[in-house]
Each structure stands twice: as structure tokens, then as C-alpha cells.
């Protein structure tokens, strides 16, 4: 009960009013008291005073207690209204109760007023409390509903006895279903489970129900309306009856597809990183072996050469071995440089018109001795007439591609034959290199084009090689707009194919490259009479001696300089010089600059640049600065002799 109860009395008889007040004062109710005589006052006071309880006479002048009751019910329905009357009969009393009065007290027995008031006030309090509770419950239910439907999580609540599962709308919409499209029972949930996840998910639920695990938690896939699966993380808790038997389990579920996808990607990336790490390590140790082996040969046989009484045939043998090892080392270094350039995106394409028939013929000539030495028959087929075999492509790269494939074919074939060539397939030329060699295992057919793979496999059949050749080859083919693939049967042989666009748009303007490529025999034979005055501009002593030795075949007047400034000077002082072998990388002034300066006063001297292999654009830069030709380092004597013949042999 409130501490101070506000009482309003409507009574037109002053004596009765005093009597009633007196009676109230005798009660234990702590109160404020207000008395009004008339209906108008009553109406006003209800609004201002806001009573906790109303006492009203029944027979009033001009109105009855029922009118007051009607008014009070409108204004304050929860305020107890007690009729206090002297004249009322039982029937009227019952009528007032029916109309909404809370009680009635007869004036003759006013002593009952105290208990009637207390009872009414108590009832009021109870009503108010339960109304508040009802309101609270309603709010919390609404809040819960809002939380369920508004949450990103789906809610499920499974009644284990009836096997009904309440699935919230969000639960269903998470998978793309409308509310009515999924029935609320266990089997509709189970039917959505991914077959691979069924066993584990149901087992996890079972373990939880058996109290073997605390929070039910599981990750599984559920089928969406569109047929795809989503990754779900579900958690839940069982409720047990007094016999410890679970009767209900409820929880929520979250769509974790995105996280899962990230997780899967991360795992893949990690595996890839580990794999590439492993391959790199394997590659490095293989590379180290590949470099050390020829190095061993070079240093070892060079040491043996020092033997003072070495027979000349032995000497020749050792020198040949040193040469072979050097070549092998050069191949490895070239491959490493190429792959590094490809990886770094520095490999440029330099398209020119190129006659594939000529290239194929040249490669055939070049490899014939090697094939024959192994007892293999090497043949080629050019299927287009020469004037139609000109395509706009990167000549050097096409050369490298075919060379690599033919080289491999010889390497991996022990008996039989190798045939290579091309066929025109509409807008493409399809090249092939076919051998009758050892073939390639089916499961390695794709891997052989992957970098470092050779290094990773314990392939007893693999012969010398770092496993970069095909990777480089594939990159080149793709750079030129083609594709490469292989067909192979273990023990029977392999055919490598690649395509190049048959790009002949400007065919008619084509001039064949004016480089003369002589066959090996031809290039070593020089006219005896050649005796040139040569200037060797070279700052590396070993390279200079090598050039001097080679040059002695066609000269006995050799001048040597070690930087650009000296070279220009020497040239000015010796206007009769026939040939300058110009190193590009020199101290003080480089070869390009020196050539430019020489061209200012000497247009006739033949200048051949020696360019460091692998630096893109060297060749073009050399020609631009005024050189007649170029040579790649390390200097190959046969090629140098070919160039000498080209520039000095006049018939
Ligand atoms: P490598 O320099 O080691 O020869 P490649 O990249 O050129 O490396 O070749 C990769 C691998 O592919 C070789 O080690 C070899 O196992 C296989 N392979 C390449 N060409 C042939 C071929 N014509 N016949 C059989 N196996 C080949």
C-alpha cells in the first residue's frame, strides 16, 4: 500500500462527511483527505487531486453515486470506488457493484469502512502489479521476437519429443528460402545437410545430448535454395528433465561461408608458399650442383693441363673437356638469366619478319652432327613455300623455342629418329618436334612445363639440366601469342607441339635478314690472304687474350686498348685500321660513345661490338651508335670468323 493514501469523498451532507472522516481518522490508514459536495467539484478534483481511492454517497442532490462512478471509471479506471450510503437497499448495492463499484459500506455500519478501503487498495496494488508484469512480459516477448528476426543469426529450437524444429525466418532466408518453403521438422533440417558433413554433425549433436560435450558447436554445409551450399556455424544447448533426459535443444546458426572461403584460400596460399619454398630450395641445391659440376670440370682439367710432360693428345682431350664444361655452364647461366628476366617481366619482344623455313633448316644443320653422333636420324619438314613462310614474330625467341625442343628430343632419345617442322592451321602455324625417345610419364605431362619441377623430382632418367628449359620455352610461346603442349607415351616417345600466329600482314614488304649464317664447315675456312690491322678494345685481360689468339688467324697487326678514350685516340692515330672489336662495357668511355666519336672521322672502319649476353637492347644500341655488327660474349670463334668473312671476304 502507498505510504499516504489520497482519499476523495463526495458527500452532500456535512454531518455525514464529518462522520465518515472521523471513522477514517480512527483507522490505521495514513492519508490525505478531501471532501467535495457537488458533482462539478468532484469532476474537477479528480483531475487535480488524483485520488488513490474514491468514497461516494449514493443519493445526491440532482445525481446519484452511479453518475460519479461512470465518470470515475472513464477518468481513472484503476482507482477503487466505494459507495458509502445510508439508504441503499441490497438490490441497488448489487447494481453498483455490477456497474463497477469496488465495494459498498452502509452508513449505519461505518466501522466496516476501514477494512473495505484496505481491501480495495490491496486489490488495486495487485492489479497494478500484474498489469506491469503483463506489460513487461509483452515487451520482453516483443524484444525477443525482434532480436530473433532481426539478428543475422538464424534461431532453431528443437522439441525432441515431437521432433518439431522451430526455424526462424532468418534461419530460412539465410539459405534463400521463404518461410513456408521449409517444414519445421527434424528431417527437413537433415535433408539440407551436405552428405559429407552429415555423419560428423549428427554425431556432434548426439555427443552434446549425451552430455559428452558442453556448448553444442558444429561447422557444416547446408544446401541453399539455388542448389549451392553455405558454410554454417551452429551452436546450441540442450535442456534436460528431472530424469536427466534431454527434451529440447535450441541455439543459433551463423553463415560463415565468407570466413570459410578466406580460410580455404589462406590454407591454399600457405600450401602454395610452402610448396614454392620447397621447390626453390630444391632448385637452388640443384642449381648449385649444376654450376659446380662444369666448374669442377673446368678447374680440374685446367689443373691437369699444367702437367709439364703432358702428351699432346691428352692436352687436346682436356681442352675439349674444358670447352664442353664451359658450354654447359654457359647454358645454365643463360637459362637463369632468361628465367629471371621472365619473372621480373623484363623479357621484351622484338618482332621482325622472319622466315621460319630458314630457321628450321638452320636448326637442322646445327643439330645434325649431334644427332648423328648419337645414331639418331634428324629430319625436318617445311610445308609452306619459302615466300609464304615469313611471319611477323620475335625471331630470336622462335629460334630458342625450336632449339630447346630439338635439344631435348636429342637428349631424351637413345635410338630412332627426331622429326620437326610445322603445319599451317588456318590463322596459326602448328609446330611439332617428334621423337622416339624415352617418353614422359602421364602424371608428369603438365608438370614438366612448371619451373623448378625438374629440381624437385627424383628423376633418374633426367639428364643434365636445371629443368628451366621448358619453362622458358612455354613463356616464350605464350609471349608470342601461342600455346604449347605435349603428347607422350612412356617408352615410345614424345611430340611437343606449339602454335604461333600466322601473322603475314606485311609479307610483301619483307626483306630477308641480311645476316649470313654459314654452316660450321664454311665458317672456319678463311681466305688465306686476309691480313687485317685490328684494334681490340677490351678491358678484361683474359677476353683480350682470347680475341688476340682468334684474330691471329686473319691478322698480325693487333693494337690493344683498354678504355673508350684510348680506343678513339688509337683509331685517330691509325687511320688504316681495318677492324675494331669494340667492347661495350669499358672504363672512362663506353663502346657506344667511342663508336660514335670514331664515326665522326672514320666511316669506313668495320666495328664489331662485343655485347654482354642477356642485356636487352644491346644489339640495337650497338647498330644505332654506328657499329657494323655485334657479337655476344663469350666470344665464339666460329661466329667471329663468320662475321670476318661477311665483312672482308669479297669473293
Ligand atoms: P632440362 O633442362 O632438365 O632438360 P626442361 O625444362 O627442358 O629441363 O625439361 C624438363 C623435363 O621434361 C626434363 O627433365 C625431362 O624429364 C622432360 N622432357 C623434356 N623433353 C623431353 C623429351 N623430348 N622426351 C622425354 N622427356 C622430356
XYZ file of C-alpha atoms and ligand atoms in Angstrom, residues 408-409 411-412 435 438-440 444 448 454 459 462-471 494 496, ligand 1:
51
model
C 65.588 -32.065 -75.509
C 64.469 -34.540 -78.149
C 68.844 -35.549 -75.095
C 65.958 -37.863 -74.233
C 60.946 -38.097 -81.083
C 62.066 -42.374 -73.508
C 58.726 -40.553 -73.292
C 57.197 -38.892 -70.269
C 54.268 -35.522 -65.270
C 57.337 -30.539 -66.971
C 62.864 -30.920 -62.598
C 64.093 -38.452 -61.779
C 66.661 -36.791 -66.138
C 69.905 -35.886 -67.764
C 71.893 -32.777 -67.054
C 69.658 -29.795 -66.833
C 68.164 -27.472 -64.340
C 64.622 -28.023 -65.511
C 64.214 -24.475 -66.741
C 64.297 -25.110 -70.457
C 60.628 -25.945 -70.917
C 59.517 -23.230 -68.517
C 57.080 -37.640 -77.225
C 55.901 -31.394 -78.390
P 66.065 -29.910 -68.579
O 66.906 -28.721 -68.808
O 66.245 -30.556 -67.276
O 66.011 -30.854 -69.702
P 63.490 -28.996 -69.432
O 62.652 -27.942 -68.825
O 63.976 -28.779 -70.791
O 64.634 -29.277 -68.391
O 62.657 -30.339 -69.382
C 62.001 -30.738 -68.218
C 61.852 -32.219 -68.137
O 60.929 -32.671 -69.116
C 63.108 -32.985 -68.437
O 63.872 -33.125 -67.284
C 62.580 -34.319 -68.909
O 62.253 -35.136 -67.798
C 61.287 -33.946 -69.589
N 61.446 -33.871 -71.056
C 61.611 -32.765 -71.805
N 61.668 -33.069 -73.113
C 61.551 -34.401 -73.206
C 61.521 -35.332 -74.301
N 61.633 -34.943 -75.578
N 61.367 -36.636 -74.002
C 61.262 -37.047 -72.727
N 61.249 -36.223 -71.654
C 61.407 -34.912 -71.892
